[in-house]
Structure formats: structure tokens, C-alpha cells
Short mmCIF file of C-alpha atoms in Angstrom, two decimals:
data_model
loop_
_atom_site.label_atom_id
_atom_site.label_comp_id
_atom_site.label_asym_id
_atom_site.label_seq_id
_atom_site.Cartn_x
_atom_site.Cartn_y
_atom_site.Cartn_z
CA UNK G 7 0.00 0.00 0.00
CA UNK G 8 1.20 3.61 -0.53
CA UNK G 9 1.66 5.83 3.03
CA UNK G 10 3.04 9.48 3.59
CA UNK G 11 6.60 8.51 5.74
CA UNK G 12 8.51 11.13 7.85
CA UNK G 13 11.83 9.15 7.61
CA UNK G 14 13.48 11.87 9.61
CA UNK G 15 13.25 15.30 10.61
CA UNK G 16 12.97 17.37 7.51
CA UNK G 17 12.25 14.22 5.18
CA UNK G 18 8.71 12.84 4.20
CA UNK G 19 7.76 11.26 1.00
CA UNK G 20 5.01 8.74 0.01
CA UNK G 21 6.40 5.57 -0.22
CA UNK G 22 5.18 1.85 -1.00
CA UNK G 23 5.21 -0.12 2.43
CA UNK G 24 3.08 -3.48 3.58
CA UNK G 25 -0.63 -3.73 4.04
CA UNK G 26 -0.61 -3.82 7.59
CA UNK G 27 -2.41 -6.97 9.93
CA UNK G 28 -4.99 -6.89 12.19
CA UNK G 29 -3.42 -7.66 15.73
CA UNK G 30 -6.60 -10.08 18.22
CA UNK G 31 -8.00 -6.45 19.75
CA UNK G 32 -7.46 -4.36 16.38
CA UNK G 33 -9.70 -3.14 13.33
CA UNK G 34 -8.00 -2.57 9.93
CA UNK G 35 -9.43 0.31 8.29
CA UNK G 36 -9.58 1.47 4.97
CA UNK G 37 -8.85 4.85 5.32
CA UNK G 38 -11.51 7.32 3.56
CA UNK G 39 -9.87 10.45 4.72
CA UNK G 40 -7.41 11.93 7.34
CA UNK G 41 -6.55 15.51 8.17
CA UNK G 42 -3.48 17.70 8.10
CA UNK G 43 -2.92 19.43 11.53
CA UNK G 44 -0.37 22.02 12.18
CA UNK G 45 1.40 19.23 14.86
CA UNK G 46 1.98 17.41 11.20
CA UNK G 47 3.82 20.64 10.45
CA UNK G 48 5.57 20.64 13.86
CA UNK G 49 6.86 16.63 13.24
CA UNK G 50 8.18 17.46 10.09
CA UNK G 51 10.62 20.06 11.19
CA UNK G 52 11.18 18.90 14.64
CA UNK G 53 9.56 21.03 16.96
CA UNK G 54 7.43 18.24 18.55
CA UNK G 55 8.70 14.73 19.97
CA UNK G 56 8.05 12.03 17.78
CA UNK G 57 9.56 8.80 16.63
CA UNK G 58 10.50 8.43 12.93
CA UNK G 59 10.32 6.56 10.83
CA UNK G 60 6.67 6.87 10.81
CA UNK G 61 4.01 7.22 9.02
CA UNK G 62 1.82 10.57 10.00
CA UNK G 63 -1.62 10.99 10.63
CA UNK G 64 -4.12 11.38 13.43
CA UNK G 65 -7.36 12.73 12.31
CA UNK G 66 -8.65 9.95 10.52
CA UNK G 67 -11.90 7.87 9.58
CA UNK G 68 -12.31 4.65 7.49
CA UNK G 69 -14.07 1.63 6.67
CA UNK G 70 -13.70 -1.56 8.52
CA UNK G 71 -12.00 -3.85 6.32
CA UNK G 72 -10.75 -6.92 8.82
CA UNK G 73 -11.22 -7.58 12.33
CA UNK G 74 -9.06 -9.30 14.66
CA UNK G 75 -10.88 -12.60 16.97
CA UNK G 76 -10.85 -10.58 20.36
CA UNK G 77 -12.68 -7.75 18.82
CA UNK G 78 -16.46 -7.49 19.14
CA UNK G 79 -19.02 -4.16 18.82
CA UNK G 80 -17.72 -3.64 15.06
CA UNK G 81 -18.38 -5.46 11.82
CA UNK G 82 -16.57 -5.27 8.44
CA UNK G 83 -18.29 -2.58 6.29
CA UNK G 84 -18.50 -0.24 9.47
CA UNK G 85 -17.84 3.81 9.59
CA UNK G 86 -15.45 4.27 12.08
CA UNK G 87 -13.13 7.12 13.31
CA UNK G 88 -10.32 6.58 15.77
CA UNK G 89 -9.00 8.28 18.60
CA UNK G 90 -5.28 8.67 18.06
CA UNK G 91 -4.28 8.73 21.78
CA UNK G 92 -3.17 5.61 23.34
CA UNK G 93 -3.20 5.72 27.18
CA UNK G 94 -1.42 2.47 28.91
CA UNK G 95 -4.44 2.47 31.66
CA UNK G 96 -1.94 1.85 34.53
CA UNK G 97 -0.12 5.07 35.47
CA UNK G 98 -1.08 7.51 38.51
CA UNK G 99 -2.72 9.74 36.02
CA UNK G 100 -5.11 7.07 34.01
CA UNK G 101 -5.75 6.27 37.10
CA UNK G 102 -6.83 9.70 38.23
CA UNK G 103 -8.85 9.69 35.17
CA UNK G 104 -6.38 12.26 33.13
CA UNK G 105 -5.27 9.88 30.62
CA UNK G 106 -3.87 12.46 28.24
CA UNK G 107 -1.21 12.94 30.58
CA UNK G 108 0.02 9.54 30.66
CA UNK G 109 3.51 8.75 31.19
CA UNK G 110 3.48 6.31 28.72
CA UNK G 111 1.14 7.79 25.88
CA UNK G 112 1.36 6.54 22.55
CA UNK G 113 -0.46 8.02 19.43
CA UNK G 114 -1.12 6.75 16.04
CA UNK G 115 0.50 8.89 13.55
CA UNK G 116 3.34 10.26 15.93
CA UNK G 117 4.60 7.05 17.43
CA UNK G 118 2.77 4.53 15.88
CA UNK G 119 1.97 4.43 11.96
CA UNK G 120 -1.22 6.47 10.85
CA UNK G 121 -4.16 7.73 8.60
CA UNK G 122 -1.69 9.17 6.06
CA UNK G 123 -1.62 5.72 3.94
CA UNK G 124 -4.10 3.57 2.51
CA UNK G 125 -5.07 1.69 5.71
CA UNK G 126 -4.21 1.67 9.17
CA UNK G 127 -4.74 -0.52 12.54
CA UNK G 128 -6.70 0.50 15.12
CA UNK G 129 -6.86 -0.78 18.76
CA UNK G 130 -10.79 -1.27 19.58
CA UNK G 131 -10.54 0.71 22.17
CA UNK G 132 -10.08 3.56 20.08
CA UNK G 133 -12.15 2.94 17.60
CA UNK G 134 -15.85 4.63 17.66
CA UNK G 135 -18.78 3.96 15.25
CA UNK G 136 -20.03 6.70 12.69
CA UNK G 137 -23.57 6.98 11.00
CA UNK G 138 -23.26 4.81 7.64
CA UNK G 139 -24.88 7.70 5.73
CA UNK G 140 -22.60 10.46 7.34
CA UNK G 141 -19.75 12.29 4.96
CA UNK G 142 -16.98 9.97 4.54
CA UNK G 143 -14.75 13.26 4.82
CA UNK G 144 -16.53 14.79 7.96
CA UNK G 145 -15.62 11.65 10.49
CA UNK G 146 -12.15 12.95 9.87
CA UNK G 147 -12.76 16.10 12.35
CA UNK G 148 -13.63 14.08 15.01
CA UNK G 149 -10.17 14.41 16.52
CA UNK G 150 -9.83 17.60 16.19
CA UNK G 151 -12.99 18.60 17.32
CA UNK G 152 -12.05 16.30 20.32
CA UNK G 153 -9.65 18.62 21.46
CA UNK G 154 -11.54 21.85 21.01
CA UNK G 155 -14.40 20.36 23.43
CA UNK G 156 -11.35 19.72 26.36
CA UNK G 157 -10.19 23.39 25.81
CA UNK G 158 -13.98 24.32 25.94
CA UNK G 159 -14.85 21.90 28.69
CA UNK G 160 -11.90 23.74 30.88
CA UNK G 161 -12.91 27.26 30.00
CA UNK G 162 -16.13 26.68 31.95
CA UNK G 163 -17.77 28.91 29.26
CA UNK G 164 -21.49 29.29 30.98
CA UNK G 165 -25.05 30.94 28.88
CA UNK G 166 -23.91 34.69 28.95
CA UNK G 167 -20.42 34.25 29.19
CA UNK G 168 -17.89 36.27 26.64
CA UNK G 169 -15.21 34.81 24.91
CA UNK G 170 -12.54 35.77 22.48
CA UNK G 171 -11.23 33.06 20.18
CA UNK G 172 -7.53 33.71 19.24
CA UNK G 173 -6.87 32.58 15.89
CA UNK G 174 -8.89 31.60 12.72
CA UNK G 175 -7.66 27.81 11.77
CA UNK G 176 -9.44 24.91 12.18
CA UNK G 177 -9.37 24.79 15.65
CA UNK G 178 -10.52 28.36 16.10
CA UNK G 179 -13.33 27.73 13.75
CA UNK G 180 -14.73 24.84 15.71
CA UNK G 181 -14.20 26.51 19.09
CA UNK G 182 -16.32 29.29 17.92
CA UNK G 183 -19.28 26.47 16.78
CA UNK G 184 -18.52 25.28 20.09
CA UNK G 185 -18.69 28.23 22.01
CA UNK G 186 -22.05 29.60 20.60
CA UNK G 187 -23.18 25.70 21.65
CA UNK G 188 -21.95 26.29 25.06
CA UNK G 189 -24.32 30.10 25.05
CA UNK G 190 -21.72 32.38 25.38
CA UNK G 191 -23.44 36.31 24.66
CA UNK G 192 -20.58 37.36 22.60
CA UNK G 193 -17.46 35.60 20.79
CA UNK G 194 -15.01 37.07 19.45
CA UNK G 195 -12.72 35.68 16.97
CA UNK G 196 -9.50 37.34 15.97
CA UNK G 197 -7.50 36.50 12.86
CA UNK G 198 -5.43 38.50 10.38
CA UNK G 199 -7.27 36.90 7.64
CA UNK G 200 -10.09 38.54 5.83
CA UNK G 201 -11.75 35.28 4.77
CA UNK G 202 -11.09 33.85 7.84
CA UNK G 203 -13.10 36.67 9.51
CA UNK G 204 -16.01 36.53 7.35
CA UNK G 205 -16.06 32.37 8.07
CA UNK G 206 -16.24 32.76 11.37
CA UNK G 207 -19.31 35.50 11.71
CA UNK G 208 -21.19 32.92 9.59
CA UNK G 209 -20.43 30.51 11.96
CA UNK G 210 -21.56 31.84 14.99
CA UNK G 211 -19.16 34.74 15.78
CA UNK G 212 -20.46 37.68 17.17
CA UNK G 213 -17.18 39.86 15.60
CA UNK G 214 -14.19 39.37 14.64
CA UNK G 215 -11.05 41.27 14.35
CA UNK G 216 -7.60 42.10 12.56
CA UNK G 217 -5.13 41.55 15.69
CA UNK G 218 -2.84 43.79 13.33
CA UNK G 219 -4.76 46.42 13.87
CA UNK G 220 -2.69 49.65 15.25
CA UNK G 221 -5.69 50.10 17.83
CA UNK G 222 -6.26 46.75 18.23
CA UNK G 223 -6.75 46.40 22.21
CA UNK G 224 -8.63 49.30 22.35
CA UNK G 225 -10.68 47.75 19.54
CA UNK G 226 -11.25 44.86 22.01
CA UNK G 227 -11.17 46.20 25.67
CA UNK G 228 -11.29 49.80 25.47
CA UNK G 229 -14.31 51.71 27.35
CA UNK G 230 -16.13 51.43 23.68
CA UNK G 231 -14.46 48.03 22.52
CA UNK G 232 -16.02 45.10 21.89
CA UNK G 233 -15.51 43.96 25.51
CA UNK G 234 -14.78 46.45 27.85
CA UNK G 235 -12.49 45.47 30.47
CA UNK G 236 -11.88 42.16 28.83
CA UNK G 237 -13.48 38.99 28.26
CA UNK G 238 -14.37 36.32 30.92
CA UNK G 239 -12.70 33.71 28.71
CA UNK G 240 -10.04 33.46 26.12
CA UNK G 241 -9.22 30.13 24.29
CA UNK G 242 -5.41 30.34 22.62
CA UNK G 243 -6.13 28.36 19.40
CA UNK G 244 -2.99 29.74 17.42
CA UNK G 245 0.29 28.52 18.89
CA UNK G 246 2.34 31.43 18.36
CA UNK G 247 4.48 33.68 20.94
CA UNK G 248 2.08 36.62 19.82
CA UNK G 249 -1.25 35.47 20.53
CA UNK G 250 -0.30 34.00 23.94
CA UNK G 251 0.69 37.17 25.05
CA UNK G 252 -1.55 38.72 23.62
CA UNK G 253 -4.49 35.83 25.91
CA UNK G 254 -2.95 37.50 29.21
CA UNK G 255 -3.95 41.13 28.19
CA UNK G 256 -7.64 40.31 26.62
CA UNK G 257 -9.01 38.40 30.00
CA UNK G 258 -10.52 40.28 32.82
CA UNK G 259 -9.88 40.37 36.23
CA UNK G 260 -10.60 37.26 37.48
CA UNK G 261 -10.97 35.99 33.55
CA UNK G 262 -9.65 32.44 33.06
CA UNK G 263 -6.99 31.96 29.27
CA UNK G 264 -7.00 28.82 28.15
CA UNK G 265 -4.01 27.43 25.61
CA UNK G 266 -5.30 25.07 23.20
CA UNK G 267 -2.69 25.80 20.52
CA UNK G 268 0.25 23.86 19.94
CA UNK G 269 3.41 26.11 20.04
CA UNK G 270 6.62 24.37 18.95
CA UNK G 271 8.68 22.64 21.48
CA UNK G 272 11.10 25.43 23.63
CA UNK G 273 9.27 28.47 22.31
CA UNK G 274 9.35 30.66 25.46
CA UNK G 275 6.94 34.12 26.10
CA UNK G 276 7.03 36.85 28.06
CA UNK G 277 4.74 36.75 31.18
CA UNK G 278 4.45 39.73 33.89
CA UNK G 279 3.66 37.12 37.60
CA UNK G 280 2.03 40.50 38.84
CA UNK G 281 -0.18 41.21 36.89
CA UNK G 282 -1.37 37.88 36.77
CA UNK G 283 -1.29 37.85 40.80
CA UNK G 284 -3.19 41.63 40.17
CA UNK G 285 -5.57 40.23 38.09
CA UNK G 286 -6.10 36.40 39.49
CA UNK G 287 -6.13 35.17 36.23
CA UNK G 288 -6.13 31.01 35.70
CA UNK G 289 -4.10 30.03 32.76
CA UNK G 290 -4.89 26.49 31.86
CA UNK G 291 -3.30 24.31 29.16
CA UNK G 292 -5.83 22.10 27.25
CA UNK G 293 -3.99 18.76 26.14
CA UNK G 294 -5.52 16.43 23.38
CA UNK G 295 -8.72 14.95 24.05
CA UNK G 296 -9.34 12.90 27.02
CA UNK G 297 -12.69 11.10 26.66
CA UNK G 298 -14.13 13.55 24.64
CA UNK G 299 -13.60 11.66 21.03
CA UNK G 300 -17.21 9.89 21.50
CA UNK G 301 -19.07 13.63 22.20
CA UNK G 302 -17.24 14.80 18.66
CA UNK G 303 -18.32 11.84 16.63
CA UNK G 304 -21.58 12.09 18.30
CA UNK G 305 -21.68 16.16 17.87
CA UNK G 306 -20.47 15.79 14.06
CA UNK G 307 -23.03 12.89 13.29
CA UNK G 308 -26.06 15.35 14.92
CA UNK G 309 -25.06 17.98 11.62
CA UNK G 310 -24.56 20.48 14.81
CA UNK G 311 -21.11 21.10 13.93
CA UNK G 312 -20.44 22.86 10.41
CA UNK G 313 -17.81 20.87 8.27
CA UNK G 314 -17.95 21.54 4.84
CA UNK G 315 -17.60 25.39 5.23
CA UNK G 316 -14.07 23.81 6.42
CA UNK G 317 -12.93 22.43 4.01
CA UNK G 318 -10.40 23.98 1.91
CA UNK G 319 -9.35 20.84 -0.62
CA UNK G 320 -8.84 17.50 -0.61
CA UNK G 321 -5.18 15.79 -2.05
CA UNK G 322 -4.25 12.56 -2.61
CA UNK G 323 -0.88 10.49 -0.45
CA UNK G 324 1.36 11.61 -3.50
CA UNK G 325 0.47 15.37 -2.97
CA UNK G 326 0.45 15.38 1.07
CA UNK G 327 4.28 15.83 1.73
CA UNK G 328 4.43 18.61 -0.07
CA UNK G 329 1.24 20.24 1.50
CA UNK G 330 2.78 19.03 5.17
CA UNK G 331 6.47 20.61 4.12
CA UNK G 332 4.63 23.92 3.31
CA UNK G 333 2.82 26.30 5.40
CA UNK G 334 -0.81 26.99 4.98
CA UNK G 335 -1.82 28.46 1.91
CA UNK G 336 -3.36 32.12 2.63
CA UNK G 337 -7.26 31.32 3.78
CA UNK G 338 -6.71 27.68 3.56
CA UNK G 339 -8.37 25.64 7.08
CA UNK G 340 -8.25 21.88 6.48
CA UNK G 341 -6.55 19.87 3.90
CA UNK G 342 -8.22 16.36 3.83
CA UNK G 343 -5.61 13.82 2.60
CA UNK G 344 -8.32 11.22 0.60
CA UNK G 345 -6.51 8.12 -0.43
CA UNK G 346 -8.59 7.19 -3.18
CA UNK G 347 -9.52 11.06 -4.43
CA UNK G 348 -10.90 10.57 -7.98
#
């Protein structure tokens, strides 16, 4: 079969490799389509811990092709998606319930070979049914949508609450969705983007705005901003040095920041402990998706979740190293990587 292999740091290429087997506990599953994050981007160049040679890929949904004898709850033919995130179900913190902070944490696509090929194997445990009749493409958000719901879950975001959204990617764009779910009065998504913007006041933003704007906190929490005084919550869904800092001065006094993006490994910012003392703001880090992978598939399957909006294109396994060795193109979301495209 034909996967997308990160041999080392700096070099991926699609190359021919084995159909993979079915282990006693594991699905194989034909994959239908699997989604490029930015942590792709990170692997490639280094900046987060991995273990190459690998093939990449963790947002991915499939068809059932085989099924090992131990497994039971799934048939051939079935829609599946899998969460990536292998916890060992032993250490003090699975068994404090935190499993995305296990000390021995393995995930498809970053330690173990993933959705970037033409099948993959998936432990039972991770696997989770889809509607037959839903998208093939849209059971490949699930992940990331996964992880969006844990920053959301931590932000406590109640009916009435404000919230500014820091960056327009796809995790932005589905914390929006998710915040309007949650009932917060205003959100407030900030991008440089123009056509990010406009995507995200269809969506369910209340505004949005240019954070390169010379007035741009004034824009925001000045006595006629958008939120004066700041915003009870701000989710951190861009990953760079900039937006952080820019989380600490948006919040209000007592306002809780959460950091849901993925900065690259040893990127430091610059952090004032007074005014955070001052101000008794919480800063919380949101980390993958612990047990929230069902509510996504279960969310995307309900239609409550927009998809298609984003969408940007689809490529096949010969054009995804290319698209992974590259930085977005300007307005692009989500690249789907479809196998079997055309």
C-alpha cells in the first residue's frame, strides 16, 4: 500500500510499504480520509517529539475492512473514526482519570503508523462507530474537534459568558461552533485573515477582528471596545508567541486563558507574575482529548457542527508531503488527505 513517511526530521515522501495486519484487539481500516494538523507541520521540522520513521496521521476515519478474533461491537463494512491517543491504563494519572497525561502515551501517527496511507490498525478501544450515511470526509474532524471540546470543557464557558477566540484555523473555527453551543453572549474571533473573519461571523461569531490592527486592544477592551475590560474567557487556538501574550492582556480580572494551541517545542513568552497575581487570572493548558472523542463523533453525526464550510481541498498520499512541508496556503483551514480522491 502507498503511506506518507517522515523518515526523519525534515524528510517525508510517500512511499510503497506493507498492508498492515490486524493484531486479536485491532480493526483494519480502509482509510476514507485523514486531516493535516499544524502538529503534522511541527513533526516534520522537529519542533514536537516524535519517533520516525513513521508514518503521520491522526485525524482519521475509514471503513472496517478486517477484524481481529478478540474484537467485538464492530463489523466489516462499518464507519469508524479513531481516537489517536493511546493511554497504557496503569499510570497515577489514568488512574486519576487524566489519561492524556500519561507517562506512557502513545499516538497513532506520531509514534505509531497512521491515517496518512491507505489503511491503518486501530486498537478497539479507540475505535468509535459513525452513522453509515454520514460524509466519509466529515468523520475525519472528530479528533480535532475532540480537542476543542477539552479546551472548551476547561474554559467553563457558561449561557452569557464572553469569549474571544484567538486565531482563525481549524481549531478556532470549531471553538467558535462550540462556544455559541456552550451560550456564550458574545465571541469574538480574531485573525489576520479577511476570509477567515467573514467564516467565522457565519459561523456563529459575534465579531471578529484584525489583531494587526494599530488600535487593536482598544478595539477589544477599550471603554467602547467590543468587551470592555476584557473577556471572561479566552481560548489560545494559534500557537504562536504573539497570541499567547496577547491571551494575558484580553481576559478580565478574574478571567480564566486557556491554551489550546500547539506552540513548537522550547518556544518561550514573556509573562508579567504580577499582573497575573493583580488580576487572578487562571491560565490552563488544554492537552488532546481525554474522553471527549465519543461527544465529537456524536456532535459531528447530529449535523450540529459545520464541516464543509471547512474544508479547503482534498489531495491525494502523493500530494500530502508537499502540503505538510509547506505552510498553509493564505485562507486555507483543512486539507483532507483522501486516499482514493478521484
Amino acid at each position: 500500500m502507498k503511506a506518507v513517511r517522515l523518515e526523519v526530521v525534515g524528510s517525508i515522501a510517500t512511499r510503497n510499504v506493507g498492508k498492515p495486519l490486524a493484531g486479536p484487539e485491532d480493526l483494519l481500516v480502509r482509510i476514507e480520509a485523514c486531516g493535516v494538523c499544524g502538529t503534522d507541520r511541527h513533526l516534520f521540522h522537529g519542533e514536537f517529539p516524535c519517533r520516525p520513521p513513521v508514518t503521520l496521521g491522526h485525524e482519521f476515519s475509514g471503513i472496517v475492512e478486517a477484524i481481529g478474533p478478540a474484537v467485538s461491537g464492530f463489523a466489516i463494512g462499518d464507519r469508524v473514526t479513531g481516537d489517536p491517543n493511546i493511554a497504557c491504563g496503569r499510570c497515577p494519572h489514568c488512574h486519576a482519570g487524566r489519561a492524556n497525561l500519561c507517562g506512557n502515551l502513545q499516538a497513532i501517527g506520531i509514534h505509531r503508523d497512521g491515517g496518512f496511507a491507505e489503511y491503518v490498525v486501530l486498537p478497539q478501544k479507540q475505535a468509535f462507530l459513525l452513522p453509515a450515511d454520514l460524509k466519509p470526509t466529515h468523520g475525519a474532524f472528530c479528533e480535532p474537534l475532540g480537542c476543542c471540546l477539552h479546551g472548551v470543557d476547561l474554559a467553563g464557558i457558561r449561557p452569557g459568558s464572553s469569549v474571544v477566540v484567538l486565531g482563525g484555523g481549524v481549531i478556532g473555527l470549531l471553538t467558535v461552533q462550540l462556544a455559541r453551543l456552550a451560550g456564550a453572549k458574545t465571541i469574538i474571533l480574531s485573525t489576520r485573515q479577511a476570509s477567515r473573519r467573514a467564516l467565522a461571523e457565519e459561523l456563529g461569531a459575534t465579531a471578529t477582528v484584525d489583531p494587526n490592527a494599530a488600535d487593536f486592544f482598544d478595539e477589544m477592551t477599550g471603554p467602547s471596545g467590543l468587551a470592555p475590560g476584557g473577556v471572561d474567557v479566552v481560548l489560545e487556538c494559534a500557537g504562536v508567541k504573539e497570541t499567547v501574550e496577547q491571551s494575558l492582556r484580553l481576559a478580565r480580572p478574574g478571567g480564566t486563558v486557556v491554551i489550546v494551541g500547539v506552540m513548537p517545542q522550547g518556544m518561550k513568552v514573556e509573562i508579567e507574575p504580577f499582573d497575573l497575581l493583580f488580576r487572578e487570572l487562571k491560565i490552563l493548558g488544554s492537552f488532546l482529548n481525554p474522553f471527549t472523542h465519543r461527544r465529537a463523533a456524536e456532535l459531528i453525526a447530529s449535523g450540529a457542527i459545520e464541516i464543509d464550510r471547512l474544508i479547503s481541498r482534498q489531495v491525494t498520499l502523493e500530494e500530502a508531503p508537499a502540503v505538510i512541508a509547506n505552510p498553509p496556503a493564505p485562507g486555507e483551514v483543512k486539507v483532507l488527505v483522501v486516499p482514493n480522491r478521484g
